[in-house]
Amino acid sequence: MGKLGRSVPASRRDGRVPPKAVPPKAVPPEAGPEPRRRGVGRRVRSWLTPRSVAGQVFLLQLVVVLLLIATAVVVLVFQDRNRAIEEAGERSLVAAESFANAPGTAEAMQSDDPTAALQPHAEAVRKKTGVDYVVALSPYGFRWTHPDPNQIGKHVSTSYGQALEGEPHQTTFDSSLGKAVDSTVAVFDDKGTAVGLITVGVTVNKVTSVVQDQLPVIFASGGVALLLAAGGSALVSGRLRRQTGGLGPVEMTRMYEHHDAVLHSVREGVIILDGEGTLLLVNDEARRLLALPPEAEGRPVAESGLSPALVALLGSGRAVTDEVFLAGDVLLAVNLRPVGLKGGSVATLRDTTELRALAGRADVAGGRLRLLYEASTRIGTTLDITRTAEELAEVAVPRFADFATIELAEPVLRGSEPAGAIMEMRRVAAAGIQDRAPLYPVGTLMHYMPGNPVAVCMSSGRPVLLAHLAMVDGWRDQDPERARMIIDYGIHSMISVPLQARGQLLGVVEFWRSEQDPFESDDLSPAEELAARAAVCIDNARRYTREHTTAVTLQRSLLPGALPELSALEVGHRYLPAQAGVGGDWYDVIPLPGARVALVVGDVVGHGLHAAATMGRLRTAVHNFAALDLPPDELLGHLDELITRIDQDAAAEGNIEAVTGATCLYAVYDPVSGQCVLARAGHPGPALVSPDGRVTFPDIPVAPPLGAGAGLPVETAELLLAADSRLVLYTDGLVEARGRDIDVGLGMLAEALAGAEGATPDDTCRVVLDAMLRTRSSDDVALLVARTRLLDPEQVADWEVPHDPAAVSRVRAEAIRKLEAWGLGEAAFTTELILSELVTNAVRYGASPIGLRLLRDGDSLICEVADGSSTSPHLRRAAFTDEGGRGLFLVAQLSRRWGTRYTDRGKIIWAEQALHAGAPGDLSGLLMAEL
């Protein structure tokens, strides 16, 4: 093995030719182990990086054999996997058909207790055949048998229509034990009617694998191939090494040709000396730099005519790096390194005369490049106009100027487009090496005279250099007293550069010097570059400010202004835009019939105008669906369909900004019963604070986000809330933050709510935001806190109405007496007409049970009539000859609003009257106008 990796001498590897052959010295006995260790290391490295043809061929053979082995194993595994699935399917199908066709199976399924008749046989078959389960099902999918008795009688939701038609049905699925195959067949009676189903499942892992039997053969074959390849490579390598001495003729010729070409073409002088100081080799560049004669090689260096200092250095044999010597008019940088066992050395010479002349200019250019690089990284780190101007001043001082001042046009500061000739600027940033310079302070409105150099700079769009301020009359005429103070302070030079972007003047920057040398024409280029970089960043910040202002205005207009005063809830709310701009978080409180209230909080992922506009569309849709009095699950289902249609329309128009990640939580609270029904689609669940201050997070079933539900049903949860409970709805920006887990956020929210015990909803919002958002959030936050109230039972009256027209008058009389007890006798006449019409319609066209309920809610009186029919009445205009059809018209005219809402057992028709309006007066005109 070691012979295959025989190392090449160092002189041959690096291309150097020894000056002459040197016989090897006798190695002392104590030096033996070290050379052996170096030889072992070289052999190991040679094996890892083979240079011989035989070694490379062996590596190629090794790769090919490994690829063949891997390919064979992969193909075998795939074949075995497919065979196992097929065998598992056949086993499950045979077991299912055998059990289905067994005598007595059909009779057992038609017996009074199929489970008792089939369960023992099914378990016996399962244990004998080794399948995972044998399940008998009714034609409607209810289990008669199962290995787990708790599953008997439950419904199976999988499809078995194909099996009922007489075709066996097989499915492959992933179970907790691995991939499995399920076969389902139908059991038919003598008349050909399907009386049940048999389904049998088998896991693929139970089928015997053949991979383990064939893998040893594959690995053994691969190992034999590798051994043969290794042996052949070793034989070839040994033969080549014996014949070439470690190097091939072509390699040796190329090595010497490269050595000679490189040595005499490099732009550095090379000198090789032996231990006696004799010049063994001098290349062409060294001969030119030192003015050596052609016969210098082979002579002592002391006789070459060089300076004594350079001769002493070359003969010293010590290591030297870039030591400078003067050789005539040439300034040389000398590098010397000792080599060889006899004290020889190699020196390299480099002409640095021109480099010294360019060093000063290079330092200046390098400083400017570093300044511009720093400007590219430090200017524009935020989208704030003022901060960007301050960053420009901070970069320029003190590396380029001693003071820097920046003025911007007033429209730019507001985010608007600058228009027309602008000669009035406001100073927004200033920086300097000292704080008490007599320059105009930040905030000063600067109005430049036409002859002022700064005004010339702004009108021409080109920088203006004032190398000596004391000699410029136009600059001093602007404010002679201020100019005198500036010159007396020591400021002597200035450059004014316009800040321009997209051909528009945004502002101007002035660079001032007091301690540095006066500005020169070469300083105009870096000044313009700094101003150009800053102008682009300021323009981006200006455009962002404009868009942000527009988006905030749009979002504020889409969010609710003042929430309605409700008797059912006391509500507090907050909205905080994100640090990056407005987003799609929103909330709303919607009054519903029957003194009920809908609370809704939603979130559209993203920021900017698109998120705000989408939020407005969702809020409008929720209002429309709430007007139909849809339950929370149906409302979220309709929102999911709406988002899907919005995305489809956007895709059809080529708009890539789809609504992804929209979430919503919708809750309906009934102050009569204290019941709150909630549903959510991808949204965080609410927090509930009980009257005693205990904070909980109710478990609300969560549906996929809006637009991603794919028609899946939405589940609801019902909570019974005591009076003075606080229901807290929020968006994820409140509890989620970068570097903070959501569980930590929920814990912080619970602590904040517990600490706000007894506070009003508005104060609760303030306490929560102070505790959760100590810094500006990266996401916008919507928070809604609702304190529950319950209507006094004295404000509610209800009656059960028999399904008999004669009962209408009795119920009407009882309702009028209740109104008089409430002190609402002036509304008795109108209420009597409304409830007579509604109750009569329920008795005539509805179904039992029928009920009447009166609610007194603030300045409203609500009349509700419930029945067991889902048929909704519609308002229509009766013809002159019609005897009926005017009842709902009268109800609509006499009430403030009316409508229908559906329940699990029918519907409720309601009408709301305004109590502050007083008695309805004479209705004859209304009736005659209709007739």
mmCIF file of C-alpha atoms in Angstrom, residues 38 63 114 366 482 604:
data_model
loop_
_atom_site.group_PDB
_atom_site.id
_atom_site.type_symbol
_atom_site.label_atom_id
_atom_site.label_comp_id
_atom_site.label_asym_id
_atom_site.label_seq_id
_atom_site.Cartn_x
_atom_site.Cartn_y
_atom_site.Cartn_z
ATOM 1 C CA ARG A 38 7.242 11.968 7.250
ATOM 2 C CA VAL A 63 -17.033 4.907 -7.629
ATOM 3 C CA PRO A 114 -75.597 -9.066 13.724
ATOM 4 C CA GLY A 366 -8.943 54.670 -0.828
ATOM 5 C CA ARG A 482 -24.074 85.570 10.254
ATOM 6 C CA VAL A 604 -55.401 40.038 6.517
#
